[in-house]
PDB file of C-alpha atoms and ligand atoms in Angstrom:
ATOM      1  CA  UNK T 295     -77.443 121.952 104.114  1.00 89.00           C
ATOM      2  CA  UNK T 296     -75.484 121.669 100.873  1.00 94.00           C
ATOM      3  CA  UNK T 297     -72.190 123.553 100.633  1.00 97.00           C
ATOM      4  CA  UNK T 298     -72.267 126.513  98.261  1.00 98.00           C
ATOM      5  CA  UNK T 299     -69.889 126.386  95.297  1.00 98.00           C
ATOM      6  CA  UNK T 300     -69.476 129.489  93.162  1.00 98.00           C
ATOM      7  CA  UNK T 301     -67.895 128.849  89.765  1.00 99.00           C
ATOM      8  CA  UNK T 302     -66.481 131.908  88.024  1.00 99.00           C
ATOM      9  CA  UNK T 303     -65.903 131.247  84.331  1.00 98.00           C
ATOM     10  CA  UNK T 304     -64.365 133.007  81.346  1.00 98.00           C
ATOM     11  CA  UNK T 305     -63.734 132.417  77.681  1.00 96.00           C
ATOM     12  CA  UNK T 306     -61.306 129.518  78.275  1.00 97.00           C
ATOM     13  CA  UNK T 307     -64.104 127.175  79.378  1.00 98.00           C
ATOM     14  CA  UNK T 308     -65.683 127.489  75.930  1.00 97.00           C
ATOM     15  CA  UNK T 309     -62.413 127.323  73.954  1.00 96.00           C
ATOM     16  CA  UNK T 310     -62.730 123.578  73.440  1.00 97.00           C
ATOM     17  CA  UNK T 311     -66.262 124.093  72.142  1.00 97.00           C
ATOM     18  CA  UNK T 312     -64.665 126.062  69.298  1.00 94.00           C
ATOM     19  CA  UNK T 313     -65.280 129.584  70.600  1.00 92.00           C
ATOM     20  CA  UNK T 314     -62.181 131.734  70.449  1.00 88.00           C
ATOM     21  CA  UNK T 315     -60.947 133.430  73.649  1.00 89.00           C
ATOM     22  CA  UNK T 316     -60.186 137.143  73.756  1.00 82.00           C
ATOM     23  CA  UNK T 317     -56.530 137.335  74.628  1.00 78.00           C
ATOM     24  CA  UNK T 318     -54.939 134.248  73.084  1.00 73.00           C
ATOM     25  CA  UNK T 319     -54.472 135.471  69.492  1.00 65.00           C
ATOM     26  CA  UNK T 320     -51.994 138.368  69.519  1.00 61.00           C
ATOM     27  CA  UNK T 321     -54.535 140.738  71.015  1.00 59.00           C
ATOM     28  CA  UNK T 322     -56.804 140.240  68.016  1.00 65.00           C
ATOM     29  CA  UNK T 323     -60.240 138.746  68.326  1.00 72.00           C
ATOM     30  CA  UNK T 324     -61.534 137.187  65.103  1.00 72.00           C
ATOM     31  CA  UNK T 325     -59.214 139.707  63.373  1.00 81.00           C
ATOM     32  CA  UNK T 326     -60.434 142.766  65.277  1.00 85.00           C
ATOM     33  CA  UNK T 327     -59.022 144.778  68.142  1.00 87.00           C
ATOM     34  CA  UNK T 328     -61.246 144.160  71.168  1.00 84.00           C
ATOM     35  CA  UNK T 329     -61.759 147.902  71.683  1.00 85.00           C
ATOM     36  CA  UNK T 330     -63.141 148.320  68.128  1.00 90.00           C
ATOM     37  CA  UNK T 331     -65.865 145.714  68.535  1.00 93.00           C
ATOM     38  CA  UNK T 332     -66.506 145.477  72.278  1.00 92.00           C
ATOM     39  CA  UNK T 333     -66.773 149.051  73.450  1.00 94.00           C
ATOM     40  CA  UNK T 334     -69.454 151.675  73.453  1.00 94.00           C
ATOM     41  CA  UNK T 335     -67.048 153.930  71.524  1.00 94.00           C
ATOM     42  CA  UNK T 336     -66.648 151.222  68.885  1.00 95.00           C
ATOM     43  CA  UNK T 337     -70.440 151.006  68.518  1.00 96.00           C
ATOM     44  CA  UNK T 338     -70.808 154.781  68.241  1.00 96.00           C
ATOM     45  CA  UNK T 339     -68.104 154.920  65.544  1.00 95.00           C
ATOM     46  CA  UNK T 340     -69.184 151.951  63.437  1.00 96.00           C
ATOM     47  CA  UNK T 341     -72.427 150.252  64.519  1.00 97.00           C
ATOM     48  CA  UNK T 342     -72.647 148.057  61.382  1.00 97.00           C
ATOM     49  CA  UNK T 343     -69.208 146.566  61.996  1.00 95.00           C
ATOM     50  CA  UNK T 344     -70.081 145.811  65.619  1.00 96.00           C
ATOM     51  CA  UNK T 345     -73.518 144.421  64.700  1.00 97.00           C
ATOM     52  CA  UNK T 346     -72.004 142.121  62.055  1.00 96.00           C
ATOM     53  CA  UNK T 347     -69.299 141.018  64.440  1.00 94.00           C
ATOM     54  CA  UNK T 348     -71.837 139.953  67.065  1.00 96.00           C
ATOM     55  CA  UNK T 349     -74.070 138.350  64.446  1.00 97.00           C
ATOM     56  CA  UNK T 350     -71.086 136.204  63.500  1.00 94.00           C
ATOM     57  CA  UNK T 351     -70.340 135.395  67.141  1.00 94.00           C
ATOM     58  CA  UNK T 352     -74.005 134.484  67.699  1.00 97.00           C
ATOM     59  CA  UNK T 353     -73.876 132.096  64.757  1.00 97.00           C
ATOM     60  CA  UNK T 354     -70.674 130.481  66.076  1.00 95.00           C
ATOM     61  CA  UNK T 355     -72.184 130.125  69.554  1.00 96.00           C
ATOM     62  CA  UNK T 356     -75.427 128.633  68.222  1.00 96.00           C
ATOM     63  CA  UNK T 357     -73.434 126.019  66.305  1.00 97.00           C
ATOM     64  CA  UNK T 358     -71.175 125.183  69.259  1.00 98.00           C
ATOM     65  CA  UNK T 359     -71.844 122.430  71.792  1.00 98.00           C
ATOM     66  CA  UNK T 360     -71.098 122.430  75.532  1.00 98.00           C
ATOM     67  CA  UNK T 361     -67.922 120.479  76.366  1.00 98.00           C
ATOM     68  CA  UNK T 362     -66.940 118.165  79.223  1.00 98.00           C
ATOM     69  CA  UNK T 363     -66.176 121.118  81.519  1.00 98.00           C
ATOM     70  CA  UNK T 364     -69.656 122.639  81.174  1.00 98.00           C
ATOM     71  CA  UNK T 365     -71.206 119.192  81.672  1.00 98.00           C
ATOM     72  CA  UNK T 366     -69.152 118.388  84.789  1.00 98.00           C
ATOM     73  CA  UNK T 367     -70.478 121.542  86.456  1.00 98.00           C
ATOM     74  CA  UNK T 368     -74.001 120.177  85.988  1.00 98.00           C
ATOM     75  CA  UNK T 369     -72.973 116.941  87.744  1.00 98.00           C
ATOM     76  CA  UNK T 370     -71.638 119.012  90.651  1.00 98.00           C
ATOM     77  CA  UNK T 371     -75.227 120.100  91.407  1.00 98.00           C
ATOM     78  CA  UNK T 372     -76.065 116.562  92.605  1.00 96.00           C
ATOM     79  CA  UNK T 373     -74.068 117.221  95.763  1.00 96.00           C
ATOM     80  CA  UNK T 374     -73.545 120.987  96.063  1.00 98.00           C
ATOM     81  CA  UNK T 375     -75.487 124.220  95.790  1.00 98.00           C
ATOM     82  CA  UNK T 376     -73.792 125.418  92.597  1.00 98.00           C
ATOM     83  CA  UNK T 377     -73.939 128.967  91.256  1.00 98.00           C
ATOM     84  CA  UNK T 378     -72.154 129.919  88.061  1.00 98.00           C
ATOM     85  CA  UNK T 379     -71.028 133.468  87.473  1.00 99.00           C
ATOM     86  CA  UNK T 380     -69.881 133.775  83.887  1.00 98.00           C
ATOM     87  CA  UNK T 381     -68.255 136.460  81.764  1.00 98.00           C
ATOM     88  CA  UNK T 382     -69.259 134.438  78.692  1.00 97.00           C
ATOM     89  CA  UNK T 383     -72.130 135.459  76.467  1.00 97.00           C
ATOM     90  CA  UNK T 384     -72.439 132.115  74.636  1.00 97.00           C
ATOM     91  CA  UNK T 385     -75.097 130.386  76.852  1.00 98.00           C
ATOM     92  CA  UNK T 386     -73.238 127.065  76.886  1.00 98.00           C
ATOM     93  CA  UNK T 387     -73.730 126.781  80.659  1.00 98.00           C
ATOM     94  CA  UNK T 388     -77.507 126.980  80.240  1.00 98.00           C
ATOM     95  CA  UNK T 389     -77.455 124.638  77.260  1.00 98.00           C
ATOM     96  CA  UNK T 390     -75.509 122.018  79.223  1.00 98.00           C
ATOM     97  CA  UNK T 391     -78.160 122.187  81.973  1.00 98.00           C
ATOM     98  CA  UNK T 392     -76.716 124.323  84.790  1.00 98.00           C
ATOM     99  CA  UNK T 393     -79.535 125.670  86.967  1.00 98.00           C
ATOM    100  CA  UNK T 394     -78.134 128.930  88.312  1.00 98.00           C
ATOM    101  CA  UNK T 395     -76.182 131.081  85.849  1.00 98.00           C
ATOM    102  CA  UNK T 396     -75.500 134.770  86.361  1.00 98.00           C
ATOM    103  CA  UNK T 397     -74.182 136.665  83.333  1.00 98.00           C
ATOM    104  CA  UNK T 398     -71.810 139.516  84.048  1.00 98.00           C
ATOM    105  CA  UNK T 399     -71.171 140.623  80.471  1.00 97.00           C
ATOM    106  CA  UNK T 400     -74.557 140.022  78.875  1.00 98.00           C
ATOM    107  CA  UNK T 401     -75.900 137.294  76.605  1.00 97.00           C
ATOM    108  CA  UNK T 402     -76.037 136.793  72.864  1.00 98.00           C
ATOM    109  CA  UNK T 403     -79.645 135.622  72.729  1.00 98.00           C
ATOM    110  CA  UNK T 404     -80.948 139.042  73.745  1.00 98.00           C
ATOM    111  CA  UNK T 405     -81.030 142.409  72.024  1.00 98.00           C
ATOM    112  CA  UNK T 406     -81.519 145.730  73.713  1.00 98.00           C
ATOM    113  CA  UNK T 407     -82.353 149.248  72.662  1.00 98.00           C
ATOM    114  CA  UNK T 408     -79.374 151.466  71.901  1.00 97.00           C
ATOM    115  CA  UNK T 409     -81.410 154.267  73.509  1.00 94.00           C
ATOM    116  CA  UNK T 410     -82.318 152.479  76.740  1.00 95.00           C
ATOM    117  CA  UNK T 411     -80.654 149.189  77.745  1.00 95.00           C
ATOM    118  CA  UNK T 412     -83.651 148.301  79.944  1.00 95.00           C
ATOM    119  CA  UNK T 413     -85.689 147.608  76.777  1.00 98.00           C
ATOM    120  CA  UNK T 414     -84.742 143.988  76.067  1.00 98.00           C
ATOM    121  CA  UNK T 415     -85.946 141.635  73.311  1.00 98.00           C
ATOM    122  CA  UNK T 416     -85.173 138.035  72.319  1.00 98.00           C
ATOM    123  CA  UNK T 417     -83.082 137.606  69.169  1.00 98.00           C
ATOM    124  CA  UNK T 418     -84.754 135.315  66.670  1.00 93.00           C
ATOM    125  CA  UNK T 419     -82.148 133.331  64.712  1.00 92.00           C
ATOM    126  CA  UNK T 420     -78.591 134.630  64.714  1.00 95.00           C
ATOM    127  CA  UNK T 421     -79.023 138.160  63.393  1.00 98.00           C
ATOM    128  CA  UNK T 422     -79.947 141.587  64.648  1.00 98.00           C
ATOM    129  CA  UNK T 423     -80.286 143.667  61.492  1.00 98.00           C
ATOM    130  CA  UNK T 424     -79.474 147.334  61.092  1.00 98.00           C
ATOM    131  CA  UNK T 425     -82.944 148.895  60.933  1.00 98.00           C
ATOM    132  CA  UNK T 426     -84.404 146.552  63.607  1.00 98.00           C
ATOM    133  CA  UNK T 427     -85.738 148.968  66.206  1.00 98.00           C
ATOM    134  CA  UNK T 428     -87.047 149.035  69.775  1.00 97.00           C
ATOM    135  CA  UNK T 429     -90.580 150.212  70.583  1.00 97.00           C
ATOM    136  CA  UNK T 430     -89.242 153.783  70.834  1.00 97.00           C
ATOM    137  CA  UNK T 431     -87.767 153.639  67.331  1.00 97.00           C
ATOM    138  CA  UNK T 432     -84.078 153.251  68.210  1.00 97.00           C
ATOM    139  CA  UNK T 433     -81.712 150.721  66.662  1.00 98.00           C
ATOM    140  CA  UNK T 434     -81.421 147.372  68.475  1.00 98.00           C
ATOM    141  CA  UNK T 435     -77.931 146.277  69.548  1.00 98.00           C
ATOM    142  CA  UNK T 436     -76.514 143.169  71.223  1.00 98.00           C
ATOM    143  CA  UNK T 437     -77.362 142.962  74.939  1.00 98.00           C
ATOM    144  CA  UNK T 438     -73.689 142.825  75.856  1.00 97.00           C
ATOM    145  CA  UNK T 439     -71.816 144.762  78.526  1.00 97.00           C
ATOM    146  CA  UNK T 440     -69.097 146.567  76.578  1.00 96.00           C
ATOM    147  CA  UNK T 441     -66.014 148.378  77.798  1.00 93.00           C
ATOM    148  CA  UNK T 442     -67.168 151.770  78.997  1.00 91.00           C
ATOM    149  CA  UNK T 443     -70.484 150.408  80.366  1.00 95.00           C
ATOM    150  CA  UNK T 444     -71.536 149.504  83.891  1.00 95.00           C
ATOM    151  CA  UNK T 445     -71.929 145.866  84.991  1.00 97.00           C
ATOM    152  CA  UNK T 446     -75.459 145.605  86.426  1.00 96.00           C
ATOM    153  CA  UNK T 447     -75.029 142.060  87.774  1.00 98.00           C
ATOM    154  CA  UNK T 448     -71.895 142.870  89.757  1.00 98.00           C
ATOM    155  CA  UNK T 449     -73.786 143.389  93.014  1.00 98.00           C
ATOM    156  CA  UNK T 450     -75.501 139.947  93.039  1.00 98.00           C
ATOM    157  CA  UNK T 451     -72.190 138.396  91.897  1.00 98.00           C
ATOM    158  CA  UNK T 452     -70.384 139.904  94.896  1.00 98.00           C
ATOM    159  CA  UNK T 453     -73.111 138.667  97.238  1.00 98.00           C
ATOM    160  CA  UNK T 454     -72.853 135.110  95.877  1.00 98.00           C
ATOM    161  CA  UNK T 455     -69.045 135.151  96.066  1.00 98.00           C
ATOM    162  CA  UNK T 456     -69.111 136.343  99.670  1.00 98.00           C
ATOM    163  CA  UNK T 457     -71.323 133.347 100.568  1.00 98.00           C
ATOM    164  CA  UNK T 458     -69.155 130.732  98.829  1.00 98.00           C
ATOM    165  CA  UNK T 459     -67.734 127.774 100.777  1.00 98.00           C
ATOM    166  CA  UNK T 460     -65.737 126.874  97.664  1.00 98.00           C
ATOM    167  CA  UNK T 461     -64.917 128.995  94.613  1.00 98.00           C
ATOM    168  CA  UNK T 462     -63.727 127.535  91.307  1.00 98.00           C
ATOM    169  CA  UNK T 463     -62.240 129.968  88.795  1.00 98.00           C
ATOM    170  CA  UNK T 464     -61.704 128.662  85.293  1.00 98.00           C
ATOM    171  CA  UNK T 465     -60.814 129.939  81.832  1.00 98.00           C
ATOM    172  CA  UNK T 466     -60.387 133.588  82.691  1.00 97.00           C
ATOM    173  CA  UNK T 467     -57.282 135.766  82.480  1.00 96.00           C
ATOM    174  CA  UNK T 468     -58.682 137.873  85.372  1.00 97.00           C
ATOM    175  CA  UNK T 469     -57.688 141.015  83.489  1.00 94.00           C
ATOM    176  CA  UNK T 470     -61.084 142.666  83.153  1.00 94.00           C
ATOM    177  CA  UNK T 471     -62.538 144.613  86.072  1.00 96.00           C
ATOM    178  CA  UNK T 472     -64.757 144.771  88.000  1.00 97.00           C
ATOM    179  CA  UNK T 473     -65.380 141.055  87.231  1.00 98.00           C
ATOM    180  CA  UNK T 474     -61.861 139.990  88.208  1.00 98.00           C
ATOM    181  CA  UNK T 475     -62.305 141.437  91.702  1.00 98.00           C
ATOM    182  CA  UNK T 476     -64.711 138.596  92.647  1.00 98.00           C
ATOM    183  CA  UNK T 477     -61.752 136.418  93.709  1.00 98.00           C
ATOM    184  CA  UNK T 478     -60.934 139.077  96.302  1.00 97.00           C
ATOM    185  CA  UNK T 479     -64.309 139.111  98.099  1.00 98.00           C
ATOM    186  CA  UNK T 480     -64.417 135.474  99.237  1.00 98.00           C
ATOM    187  CA  UNK T 481     -64.193 134.787 102.981  1.00 98.00           C
ATOM    188  CA  UNK T 482     -60.889 133.458 104.441  1.00 97.00           C
ATOM    189  CA  UNK T 483     -62.372 129.965 104.964  1.00 97.00           C
ATOM    190  CA  UNK T 484     -63.421 129.625 101.310  1.00 98.00           C
ATOM    191  CA  UNK T 485     -61.309 127.152  99.290  1.00 98.00           C
ATOM    192  CA  UNK T 486     -60.260 128.731  96.002  1.00 98.00           C
ATOM    193  CA  UNK T 487     -59.417 126.508  93.020  1.00 98.00           C
ATOM    194  CA  UNK T 488     -57.998 128.006  89.828  1.00 98.00           C
ATOM    195  CA  UNK T 489     -58.027 125.977  86.612  1.00 98.00           C
ATOM    196  CA  UNK T 490     -56.382 127.415  83.501  1.00 98.00           C
ATOM    197  CA  UNK T 491     -54.311 126.272  80.550  1.00 97.00           C
ATOM    198  CA  UNK T 492     -51.627 128.795  81.605  1.00 97.00           C
ATOM    199  CA  UNK T 493     -51.813 129.727  85.277  1.00 97.00           C
ATOM    200  CA  UNK T 494     -50.654 133.311  85.838  1.00 94.00           C
ATOM    201  CA  UNK T 495     -49.578 133.418  89.477  1.00 95.00           C
ATOM    202  CA  UNK T 496     -49.358 137.213  89.418  1.00 94.00           C
ATOM    203  CA  UNK T 497     -53.113 137.476  88.897  1.00 95.00           C
ATOM    204  CA  UNK T 498     -54.465 135.044  91.471  1.00 96.00           C
ATOM    205  CA  UNK T 499     -54.669 135.170  95.274  1.00 95.00           C
ATOM    206  CA  UNK T 500     -51.768 133.436  97.090  1.00 94.00           C
ATOM    207  CA  UNK T 501     -54.072 130.894  98.749  1.00 94.00           C
ATOM    208  CA  UNK T 502     -55.273 129.542  95.378  1.00 97.00           C
ATOM    209  CA  UNK T 503     -55.098 125.810  94.729  1.00 98.00           C
ATOM    210  CA  UNK T 504     -53.973 125.697  91.098  1.00 98.00           C
ATOM    211  CA  UNK T 505     -54.689 123.057  88.482  1.00 98.00           C
ATOM    212  CA  UNK T 506     -52.929 123.813  85.207  1.00 98.00           C
ATOM    213  CA  UNK T 507     -54.487 122.180  82.165  1.00 98.00           C
ATOM    214  CA  UNK T 508     -57.429 122.475  79.840  1.00 98.00           C
ATOM    215  CA  UNK T 509     -60.887 123.024  81.266  1.00 98.00           C
ATOM    216  CA  UNK T 510     -62.281 119.850  79.677  1.00 98.00           C
ATOM    217  CA  UNK T 511     -59.594 117.807  81.407  1.00 98.00           C
ATOM    218  CA  UNK T 512     -59.310 119.576  84.774  1.00 98.00           C
ATOM    219  CA  UNK T 513     -62.896 120.620  85.591  1.00 98.00           C
ATOM    220  CA  UNK T 514     -64.254 117.027  85.502  1.00 98.00           C
ATOM    221  CA  UNK T 515     -61.222 115.916  87.551  1.00 98.00           C
ATOM    222  CA  UNK T 516     -61.886 118.529  90.246  1.00 98.00           C
ATOM    223  CA  UNK T 517     -65.624 117.811  90.228  1.00 98.00           C
ATOM    224  CA  UNK T 518     -64.942 114.113  90.847  1.00 98.00           C
ATOM    225  CA  UNK T 519     -62.546 114.992  93.684  1.00 97.00           C
ATOM    226  CA  UNK T 520     -65.012 117.365  95.363  1.00 97.00           C
ATOM    227  CA  UNK T 521     -67.892 114.904  95.106  1.00 97.00           C
ATOM    228  CA  UNK T 522     -65.767 112.001  96.436  1.00 95.00           C
ATOM    229  CA  UNK T 523     -64.462 114.106  99.318  1.00 92.00           C
ATOM    230  CA  UNK T 524     -67.892 115.422 100.244  1.00 88.00           C
ATOM    231  CA  UNK T 525     -69.360 111.909 100.228  1.00 67.00           C
ATOM    232  CA  UNK T 526     -66.680 110.620 102.630  1.00 53.00           C
ATOM    233  CA  UNK T 527     -67.291 113.451 105.147  1.00 48.00           C
TER     234      UNK T 527
HETATM  235  N1  APR A 224     -58.901 125.498  79.145  1.00 55.46           N
HETATM  236  C1  APR A 224     -58.662 126.308  80.208  1.00 55.46           C
HETATM  237  N2  APR A 224     -58.248 127.579  80.084  1.00 55.46           N
HETATM  238  C2  APR A 224     -58.054 128.055  78.838  1.00 55.46           C
HETATM  239  C3  APR A 224     -58.262 127.268  77.686  1.00 55.46           C
HETATM  240  C4  APR A 224     -58.700 125.930  77.872  1.00 55.46           C
HETATM  241  N3  APR A 224     -58.928 125.115  76.853  1.00 55.46           N
HETATM  242  N4  APR A 224     -57.978 128.032  76.605  1.00 55.46           N
HETATM  243  C5  APR A 224     -57.611 129.236  77.059  1.00 55.46           C
HETATM  244  N5  APR A 224     -57.658 129.263  78.402  1.00 55.46           N
HETATM  245  C6  APR A 224     -57.407 130.377  79.312  1.00 55.46           C
HETATM  246  C7  APR A 224     -56.299 131.326  78.912  1.00 55.46           C
HETATM  247  O1  APR A 224     -55.046 130.857  79.388  1.00 55.46           O
HETATM  248  C8  APR A 224     -56.742 132.618  79.620  1.00 55.46           C
HETATM  249  O2  APR A 224     -56.274 132.671  80.962  1.00 55.46           O
HETATM  250  O3  APR A 224     -58.597 131.167  79.345  1.00 55.46           O
HETATM  251  C9  APR A 224     -58.279 132.502  79.645  1.00 55.46           C
HETATM  252  C10 APR A 224     -58.982 133.379  78.629  1.00 55.46           C
HETATM  253  O4  APR A 224     -58.752 134.723  78.958  1.00 55.46           O
HETATM  254  P1  APR A 224     -59.435 135.909  78.131  1.00 55.46           P
HETATM  255  O5  APR A 224     -59.303 135.619  76.683  1.00 55.46           O
HETATM  256  O6  APR A 224     -58.882 137.188  78.647  1.00 55.46           O
HETATM  257  O7  APR A 224     -61.002 135.767  78.485  1.00 55.46           O
HETATM  258  P2  APR A 224     -61.803 136.326  79.733  1.00 55.46           P
HETATM  259  O8  APR A 224     -60.970 136.342  80.971  1.00 55.46           O
HETATM  260  O9  APR A 224     -63.095 135.596  79.764  1.00 55.46           O
HETATM  261  O10 APR A 224     -62.082 137.827  79.282  1.00 55.46           O
HETATM  262  C11 APR A 224     -62.820 138.657  80.115  1.00 55.46           C
HETATM  263  O11 APR A 224     -62.840 140.409  78.497  1.00 55.46           O
HETATM  264  O12 APR A 224     -63.103 141.300  76.342  1.00 55.46           O
HETATM  265  C12 APR A 224     -63.699 141.042  77.556  1.00 55.46           C
HETATM  266  O13 APR A 224     -65.999 141.010  77.964  1.00 55.46           O
HETATM  267  C13 APR A 224     -64.946 140.207  77.467  1.00 55.46           C
HETATM  268  O14 APR A 224     -65.859 138.674  79.083  1.00 55.46           O
HETATM  269  C14 APR A 224     -64.674 139.060  78.416  1.00 55.46           C
HETATM  270  C15 APR A 224     -63.644 139.645  79.345  1.00 55.46           C
END
């Protein structure tokens, strides 16, 4: 049976595809405070601002291409049972060809009803317009998990993490909960690799094997190592 590898990714894996991370630019994200554009309060206060912000992000994501880190994770599937749990909404894992991707914080290609998040619709092109409504007549919004909202995919993410033989964490500051708690649910025998441009030892479990560097450099390196090692065994 193939070993199970769970890869937990954040904004840093898409940085080299030209998609800005959340916490690298003085707390501002494309010029906005995260809480103004990524919270349910922000939406209630100024839905047009939030809608436009996500329309812009959708356009950036549609024009971006997966990088070497996304692609290496596809190669990993040749040898391992690979499951990606991502906080990213950009769909670059799917576009690079990964088979199993679980989204914790939603996805940009879907809209949902602002009345009932279970009513979900594909977004055609890059825009959801103010005035676009669900079948019950309520405004459509991005299908994103904002601050102040529950994370419906947390339960399956915990289950996958508990089953991991190897976990790779890359491109996340591990500051946002509950997502960040996934590194705490792995079993003692699970090898934990952390790849980040700036490793923050205070945020990661002591047993972590750290690889400091960019995702596009370090993820392919680790993938090659894991495949070579597994082939020898
Ligand atoms: N390669 C590897 N790591 C990188 C790179 C890179 N090229 N560039 C940046 N990083 C690292 C940073 O050092 C940081 O640790 O990526 C991490 C990005 O952290 P955040 O910006 O906090 O992104 P993330 O952890 O994904 O944020 C979590 O916060 O606002 C919410 O819902 C949003 O999903 C998001 C969540």
